[in-house]
Coordinates of C-alpha atoms in Angstrom, one line a residue:
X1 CA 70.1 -5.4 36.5
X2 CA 72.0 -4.1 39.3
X3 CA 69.8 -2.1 42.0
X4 CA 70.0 1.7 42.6
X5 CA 71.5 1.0 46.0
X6 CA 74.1 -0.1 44.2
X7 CA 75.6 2.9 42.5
X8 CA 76.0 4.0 46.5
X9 CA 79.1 4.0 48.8
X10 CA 78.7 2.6 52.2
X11 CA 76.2 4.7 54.6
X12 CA 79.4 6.6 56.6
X13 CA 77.5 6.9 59.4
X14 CA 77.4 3.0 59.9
X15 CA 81.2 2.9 59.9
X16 CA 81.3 4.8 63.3
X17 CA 79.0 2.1 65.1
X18 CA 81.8 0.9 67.1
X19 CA 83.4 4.1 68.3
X20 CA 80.5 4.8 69.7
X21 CA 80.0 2.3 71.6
X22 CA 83.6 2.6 73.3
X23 CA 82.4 6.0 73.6
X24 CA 79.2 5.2 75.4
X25 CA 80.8 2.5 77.8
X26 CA 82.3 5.6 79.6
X27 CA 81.5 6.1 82.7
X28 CA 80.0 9.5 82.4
X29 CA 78.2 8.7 79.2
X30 CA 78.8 9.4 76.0
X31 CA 79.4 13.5 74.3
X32 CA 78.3 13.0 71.1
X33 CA 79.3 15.8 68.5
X34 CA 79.5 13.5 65.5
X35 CA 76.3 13.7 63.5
X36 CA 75.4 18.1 64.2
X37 CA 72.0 16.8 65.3
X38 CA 70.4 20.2 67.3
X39 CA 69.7 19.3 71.5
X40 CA 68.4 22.7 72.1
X41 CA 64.3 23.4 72.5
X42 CA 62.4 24.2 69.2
X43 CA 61.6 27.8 70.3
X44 CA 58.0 28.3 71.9
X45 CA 56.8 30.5 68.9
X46 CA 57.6 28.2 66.8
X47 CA 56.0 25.4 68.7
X48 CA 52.5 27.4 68.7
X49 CA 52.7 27.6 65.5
X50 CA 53.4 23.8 64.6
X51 CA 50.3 23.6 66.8
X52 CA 47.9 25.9 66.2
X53 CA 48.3 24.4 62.5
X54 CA 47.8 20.7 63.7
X55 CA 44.3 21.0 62.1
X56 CA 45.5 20.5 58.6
X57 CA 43.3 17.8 57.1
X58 CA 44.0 18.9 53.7
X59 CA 46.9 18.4 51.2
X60 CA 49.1 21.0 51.0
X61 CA 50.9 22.3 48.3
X62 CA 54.0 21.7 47.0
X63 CA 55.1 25.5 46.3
X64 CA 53.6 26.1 49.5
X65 CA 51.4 29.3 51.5
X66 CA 51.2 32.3 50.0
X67 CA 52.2 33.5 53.9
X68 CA 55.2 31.1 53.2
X69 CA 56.3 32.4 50.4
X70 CA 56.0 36.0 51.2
X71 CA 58.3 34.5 55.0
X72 CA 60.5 33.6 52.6
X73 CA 61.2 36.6 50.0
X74 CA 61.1 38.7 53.1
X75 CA 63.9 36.9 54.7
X76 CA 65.8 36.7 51.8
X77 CA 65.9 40.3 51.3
X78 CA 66.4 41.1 54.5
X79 CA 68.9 38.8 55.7
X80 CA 71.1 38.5 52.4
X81 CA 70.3 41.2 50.9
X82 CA 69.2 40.3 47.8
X83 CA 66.7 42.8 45.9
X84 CA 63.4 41.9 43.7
X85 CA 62.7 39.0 45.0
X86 CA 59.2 37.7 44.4
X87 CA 57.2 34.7 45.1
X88 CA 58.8 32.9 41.5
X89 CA 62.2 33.5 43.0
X90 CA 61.5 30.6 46.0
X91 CA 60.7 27.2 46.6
X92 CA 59.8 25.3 50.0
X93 CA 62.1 21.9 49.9
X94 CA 61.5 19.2 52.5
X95 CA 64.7 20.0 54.5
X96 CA 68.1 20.7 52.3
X97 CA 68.9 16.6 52.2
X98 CA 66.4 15.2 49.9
X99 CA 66.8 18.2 48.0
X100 CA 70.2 18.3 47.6
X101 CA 70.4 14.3 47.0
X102 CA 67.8 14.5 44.3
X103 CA 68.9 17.4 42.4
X104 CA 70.7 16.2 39.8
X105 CA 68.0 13.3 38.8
X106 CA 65.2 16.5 38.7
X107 CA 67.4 18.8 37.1
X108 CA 67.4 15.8 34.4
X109 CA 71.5 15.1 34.4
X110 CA 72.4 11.8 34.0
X111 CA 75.2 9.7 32.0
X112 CA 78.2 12.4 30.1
X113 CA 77.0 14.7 32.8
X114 CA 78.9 16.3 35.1
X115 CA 78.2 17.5 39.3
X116 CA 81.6 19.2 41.1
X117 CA 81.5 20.0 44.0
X118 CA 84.2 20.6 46.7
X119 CA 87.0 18.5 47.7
X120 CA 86.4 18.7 51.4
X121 CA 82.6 18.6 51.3
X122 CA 78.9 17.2 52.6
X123 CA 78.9 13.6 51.1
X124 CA 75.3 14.1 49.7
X125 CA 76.7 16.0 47.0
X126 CA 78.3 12.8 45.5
X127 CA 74.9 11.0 46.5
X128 CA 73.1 13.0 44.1
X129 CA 75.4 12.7 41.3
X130 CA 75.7 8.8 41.7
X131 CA 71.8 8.7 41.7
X132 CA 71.4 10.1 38.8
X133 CA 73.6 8.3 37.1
X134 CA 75.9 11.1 36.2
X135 CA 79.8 11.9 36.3
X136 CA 81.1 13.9 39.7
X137 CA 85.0 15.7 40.6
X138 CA 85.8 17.3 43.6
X139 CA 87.6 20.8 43.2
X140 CA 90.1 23.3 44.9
X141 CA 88.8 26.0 43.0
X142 CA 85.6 25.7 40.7
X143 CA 87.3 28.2 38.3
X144 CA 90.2 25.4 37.5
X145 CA 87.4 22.7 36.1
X146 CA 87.1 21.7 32.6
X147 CA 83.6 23.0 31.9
X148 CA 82.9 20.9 29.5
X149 CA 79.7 19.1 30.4
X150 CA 79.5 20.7 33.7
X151 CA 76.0 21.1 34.5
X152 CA 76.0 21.4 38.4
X153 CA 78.5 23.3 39.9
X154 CA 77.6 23.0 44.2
X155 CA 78.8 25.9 46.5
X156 CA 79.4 25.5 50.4
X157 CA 79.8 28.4 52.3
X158 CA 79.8 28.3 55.2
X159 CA 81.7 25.1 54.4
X160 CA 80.3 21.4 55.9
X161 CA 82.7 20.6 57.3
X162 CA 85.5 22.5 57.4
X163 CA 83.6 26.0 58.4
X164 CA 85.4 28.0 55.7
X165 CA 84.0 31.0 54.5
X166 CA 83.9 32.4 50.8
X167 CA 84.6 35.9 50.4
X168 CA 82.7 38.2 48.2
X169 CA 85.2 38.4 45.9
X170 CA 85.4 34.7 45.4
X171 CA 82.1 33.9 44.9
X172 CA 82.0 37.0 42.6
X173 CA 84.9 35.4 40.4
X174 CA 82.8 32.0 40.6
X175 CA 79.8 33.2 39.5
X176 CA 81.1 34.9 36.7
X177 CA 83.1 31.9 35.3
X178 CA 80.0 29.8 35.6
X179 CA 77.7 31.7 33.7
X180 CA 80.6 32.2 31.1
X181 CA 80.6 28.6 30.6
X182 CA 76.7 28.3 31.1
X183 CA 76.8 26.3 34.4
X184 CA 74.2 26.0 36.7
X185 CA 75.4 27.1 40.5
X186 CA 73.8 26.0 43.3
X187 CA 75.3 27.3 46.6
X188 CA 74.5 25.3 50.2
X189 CA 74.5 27.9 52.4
X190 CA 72.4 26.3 55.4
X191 CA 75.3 27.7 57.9
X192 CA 74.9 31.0 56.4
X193 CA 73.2 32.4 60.5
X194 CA 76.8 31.0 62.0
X195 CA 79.6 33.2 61.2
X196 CA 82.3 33.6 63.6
X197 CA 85.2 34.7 62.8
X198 CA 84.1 35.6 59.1
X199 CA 80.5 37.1 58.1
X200 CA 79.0 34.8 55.3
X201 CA 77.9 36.5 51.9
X202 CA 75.2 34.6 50.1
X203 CA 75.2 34.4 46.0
X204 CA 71.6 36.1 46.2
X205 CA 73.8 39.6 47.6
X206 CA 73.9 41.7 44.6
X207 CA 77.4 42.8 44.8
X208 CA 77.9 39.1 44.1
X209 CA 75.6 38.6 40.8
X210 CA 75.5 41.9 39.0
X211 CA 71.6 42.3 40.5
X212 CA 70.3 39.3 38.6
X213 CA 69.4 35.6 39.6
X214 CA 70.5 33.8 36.3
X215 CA 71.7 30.6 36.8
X216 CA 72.1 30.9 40.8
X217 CA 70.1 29.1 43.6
X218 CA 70.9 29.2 46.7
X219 CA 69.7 26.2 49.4
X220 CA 68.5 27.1 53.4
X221 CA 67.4 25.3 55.7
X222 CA 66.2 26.1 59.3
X223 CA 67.5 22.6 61.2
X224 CA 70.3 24.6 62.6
X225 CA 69.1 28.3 63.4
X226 CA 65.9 27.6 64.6
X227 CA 66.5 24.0 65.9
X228 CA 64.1 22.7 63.8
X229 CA 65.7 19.2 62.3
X230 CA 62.8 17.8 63.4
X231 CA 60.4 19.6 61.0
X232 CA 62.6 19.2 57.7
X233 CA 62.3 22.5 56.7
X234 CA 64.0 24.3 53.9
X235 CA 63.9 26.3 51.1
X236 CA 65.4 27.5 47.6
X237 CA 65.6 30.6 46.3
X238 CA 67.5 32.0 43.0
X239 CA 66.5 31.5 39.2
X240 CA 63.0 31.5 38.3
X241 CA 63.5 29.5 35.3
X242 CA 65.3 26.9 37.3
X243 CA 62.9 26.6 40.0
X244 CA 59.9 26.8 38.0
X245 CA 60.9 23.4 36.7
X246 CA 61.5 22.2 39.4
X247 CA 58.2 23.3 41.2
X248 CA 56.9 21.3 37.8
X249 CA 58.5 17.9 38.6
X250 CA 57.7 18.2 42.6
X251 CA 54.7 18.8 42.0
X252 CA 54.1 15.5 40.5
X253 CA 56.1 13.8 42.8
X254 CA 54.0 14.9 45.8
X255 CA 57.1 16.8 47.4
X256 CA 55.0 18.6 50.1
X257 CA 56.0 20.7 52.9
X258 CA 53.5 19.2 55.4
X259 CA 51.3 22.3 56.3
X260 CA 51.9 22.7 60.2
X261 CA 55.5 22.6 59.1
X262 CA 54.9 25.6 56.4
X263 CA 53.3 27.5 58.9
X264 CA 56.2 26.9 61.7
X265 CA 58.5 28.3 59.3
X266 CA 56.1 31.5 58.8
X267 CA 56.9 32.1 62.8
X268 CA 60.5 31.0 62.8
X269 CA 61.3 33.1 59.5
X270 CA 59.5 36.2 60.9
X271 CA 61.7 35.9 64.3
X272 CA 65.2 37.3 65.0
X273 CA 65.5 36.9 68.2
X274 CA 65.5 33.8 68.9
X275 CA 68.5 33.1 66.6
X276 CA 70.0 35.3 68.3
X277 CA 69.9 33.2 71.3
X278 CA 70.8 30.0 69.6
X279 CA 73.6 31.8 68.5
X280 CA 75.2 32.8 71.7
X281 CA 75.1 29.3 72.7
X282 CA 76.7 28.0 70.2
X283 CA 79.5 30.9 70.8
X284 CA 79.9 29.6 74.0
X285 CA 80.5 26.1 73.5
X286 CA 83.0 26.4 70.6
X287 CA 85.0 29.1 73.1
X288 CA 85.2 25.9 75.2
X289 CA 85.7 23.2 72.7
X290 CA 88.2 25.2 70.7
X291 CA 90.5 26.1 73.6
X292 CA 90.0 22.2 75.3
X293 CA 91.2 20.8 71.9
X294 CA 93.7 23.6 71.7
X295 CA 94.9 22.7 75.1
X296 CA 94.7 19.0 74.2
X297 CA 97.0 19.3 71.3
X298 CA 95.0 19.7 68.3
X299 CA 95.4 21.8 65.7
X300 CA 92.2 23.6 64.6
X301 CA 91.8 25.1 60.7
X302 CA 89.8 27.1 59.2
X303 CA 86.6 27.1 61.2
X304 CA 85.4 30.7 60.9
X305 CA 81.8 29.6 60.8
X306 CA 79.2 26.6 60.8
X307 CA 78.9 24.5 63.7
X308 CA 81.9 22.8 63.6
X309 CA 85.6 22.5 64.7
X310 CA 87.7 20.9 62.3
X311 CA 90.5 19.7 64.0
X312 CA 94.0 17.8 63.7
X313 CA 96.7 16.1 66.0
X314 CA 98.2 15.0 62.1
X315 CA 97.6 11.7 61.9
X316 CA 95.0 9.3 60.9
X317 CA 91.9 10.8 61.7
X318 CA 90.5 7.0 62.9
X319 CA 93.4 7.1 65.3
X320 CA 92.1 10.5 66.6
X321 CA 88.2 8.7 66.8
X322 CA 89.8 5.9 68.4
X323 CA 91.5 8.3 70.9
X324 CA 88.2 10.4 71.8
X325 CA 86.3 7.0 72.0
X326 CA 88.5 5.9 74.7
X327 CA 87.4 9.4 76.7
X328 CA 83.9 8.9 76.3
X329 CA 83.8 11.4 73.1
X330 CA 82.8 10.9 69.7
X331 CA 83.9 12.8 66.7
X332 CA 83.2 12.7 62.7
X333 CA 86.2 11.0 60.9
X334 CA 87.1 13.6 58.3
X335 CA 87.8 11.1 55.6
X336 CA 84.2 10.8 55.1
X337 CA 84.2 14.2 54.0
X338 CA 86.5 13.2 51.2
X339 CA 90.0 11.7 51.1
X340 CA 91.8 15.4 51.6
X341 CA 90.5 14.8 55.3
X342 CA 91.7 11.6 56.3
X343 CA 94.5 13.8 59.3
X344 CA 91.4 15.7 60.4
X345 CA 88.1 14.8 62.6
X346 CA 84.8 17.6 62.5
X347 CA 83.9 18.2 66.1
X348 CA 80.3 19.1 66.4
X349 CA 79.0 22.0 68.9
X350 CA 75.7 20.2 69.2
X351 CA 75.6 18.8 72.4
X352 CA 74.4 20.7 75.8
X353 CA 76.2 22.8 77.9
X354 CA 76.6 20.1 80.3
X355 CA 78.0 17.5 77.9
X356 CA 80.4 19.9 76.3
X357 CA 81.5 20.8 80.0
X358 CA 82.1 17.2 80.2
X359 CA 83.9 17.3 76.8
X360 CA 86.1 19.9 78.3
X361 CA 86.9 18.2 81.6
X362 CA 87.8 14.9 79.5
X363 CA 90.4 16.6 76.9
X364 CA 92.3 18.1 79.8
X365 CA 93.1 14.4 80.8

């Protein structure tokens, strides 16, 4: 019997092993903006929080605080707009990863089943599907599937990586389609706090889903806004019916926010203002990134949000590793995003200000 590790492709991150250590044999040390990983201080609130918590001897539960989930509804209504929301419209997830790689086995899919998602897109998506044994296709546009035996239908927007941006009226004409055809749509919108050039709209808006939550979850996490990778920390909010179940199932498999973590996400839910600063520094290192590649001769597309740059000199996008690796800097290979990026390479903004100064100094070379 074959093993579940098995039904797996090679860990992508393993294949970049040797780039980076070209890229660390520089002399100034390596940039890294491959991986996203945040560099910047878990804000101090947030911290005291964490801590003040630390004496948590107790389990916690899987559906979390009451003070969690009224963080939560809160946000949700305040920072997307979406109306009603109550306590059986949200679940605490242990970051958006293991969520979004165990989906499809909790949601029950498996074999004649079918996961889309799209054709540029976070390689976890395909994870899942292979998991749980089920089918998978990529898409251009959701609305062109066959729906037959569709049963999870993933949104990205903002889009990892590519940094494209649904409108409203897109994911207004998506939603509709899927619930004509009784699809399940669960949209990753983790990037949602890092719009650019475009200002993210979430399926929860109303405009979006008519004012009801049928059939719709949408995925958070706070590893980017609030620097908190660290913590794995996340959340789902959308259809009752679908998250009840799924409260069910975690439940008994112990899926538990740790508590300090729960109430670390109280502070960082409650506070605007420190995303706010996170935010500008982001801004300012894609300003310089964009116009170094720019000046380098890259070609930059779509972009308009996230915390990437996806970027193109048209050709292989190992040669374009290969290239940065020889300047001490090391880049994502967009093939691993699917093969419709094999000409393009996801440049990260998560490095400090001094690295990406260095970044900067080394493309003008």
């Amino acid at each position: 019997m074959s093993s579940v590790s098995d039904r797996l492709p090679t860990f992508p991150w393993d294949k970049l092993e040797p780039y980076k250590k070209t890229a660390s044999a520089h002399p100034g040390g390596i940039v890294d903006l491959s991986v996203g990983t945040p560099v910047d201080p878990v804000p101090e609130l947030i911290q005291k929080a964490l801590v003040d918590a630390a004496d948590s001897p107790g389990y916690p539960t899987v559906w979390g605080t009451p003070a969690l989930r009224d963080a939560i509804t809160g946000w949700v209504e305040r920072r997307l707009g979406a109306r009603d929301v109550t306590h059986r419209h949200v679940l605490p997830v242990v970051g958006s990863k293991e969520l979004v790689a165990w989906l499809p086995t909790q949601l029950g899919l498996g074999p004649g089943d079918k996961v889309a998602f799209p054709r540029l897109a976070y390689p976890t998506y395909e994870v899942g599907a292979r998991l749980a044994r089920a089918e998978y296709e990529a898409y251009e546009d959701p609305t062109e599937l066959d729906p037959a035996g569709l049963k999870l239908l993933w949104l990205n927007s903002p889009s990892n990586p590519t940094g494209r941006v649904l409108s409203k009226a897109d994911l207004t004409r998506i939603v509709a389609w899927a619930r004509e055809h009784g699809v399940l749509v669960v949209s990753d919108e983790c990037y949602l706090e890092l719009g650019w050039e475009a200002d993210p709209v979430s399926v929860l808006h109303p405009d979006v889903n008519g004012g009801s939550y049928d059939g719709l979850v949408a995925v958070h996490s706070l590893s980017k806004r609030s620097n908190l990778a660290g913590y794995r920390a996340a959340f789902l909010a959308g259809d009752p019916a679908v998250l009840g179940s799924l409260l069910e199932i975690r439940k008994h498999g112990g899926m538990m926010t740790p508590a300090p973590t729960q109430a670390a996400v109280v502070a960082a839910l409650g506070d605007d203002e420190h995303v706010r600063v996170q935010r500008e520094r982001y801004a300012a290192r894609r300003t310089a990134l964009r116009e170094a590649l720019l000046g380098a001769g890259f070609r930059i597309e779509h972009s308009e949000a996230s915390l990437y740059l996806w970027a193109t000199r048209d050709e292989s996008c190992w040669t374009t590793v290969a290239h940065l690796a020889d300047r001490g800097i090391l880049v994502a290979p967009g093939d691993f995003y699917g093969p419709a990026g094999a000409h393009f390479v996801r440049v990260a903004l998560t490095a400090t200000d001094d690295r990406v100064d260095a970044a900067v100094e080394r493309l003008k070379a």
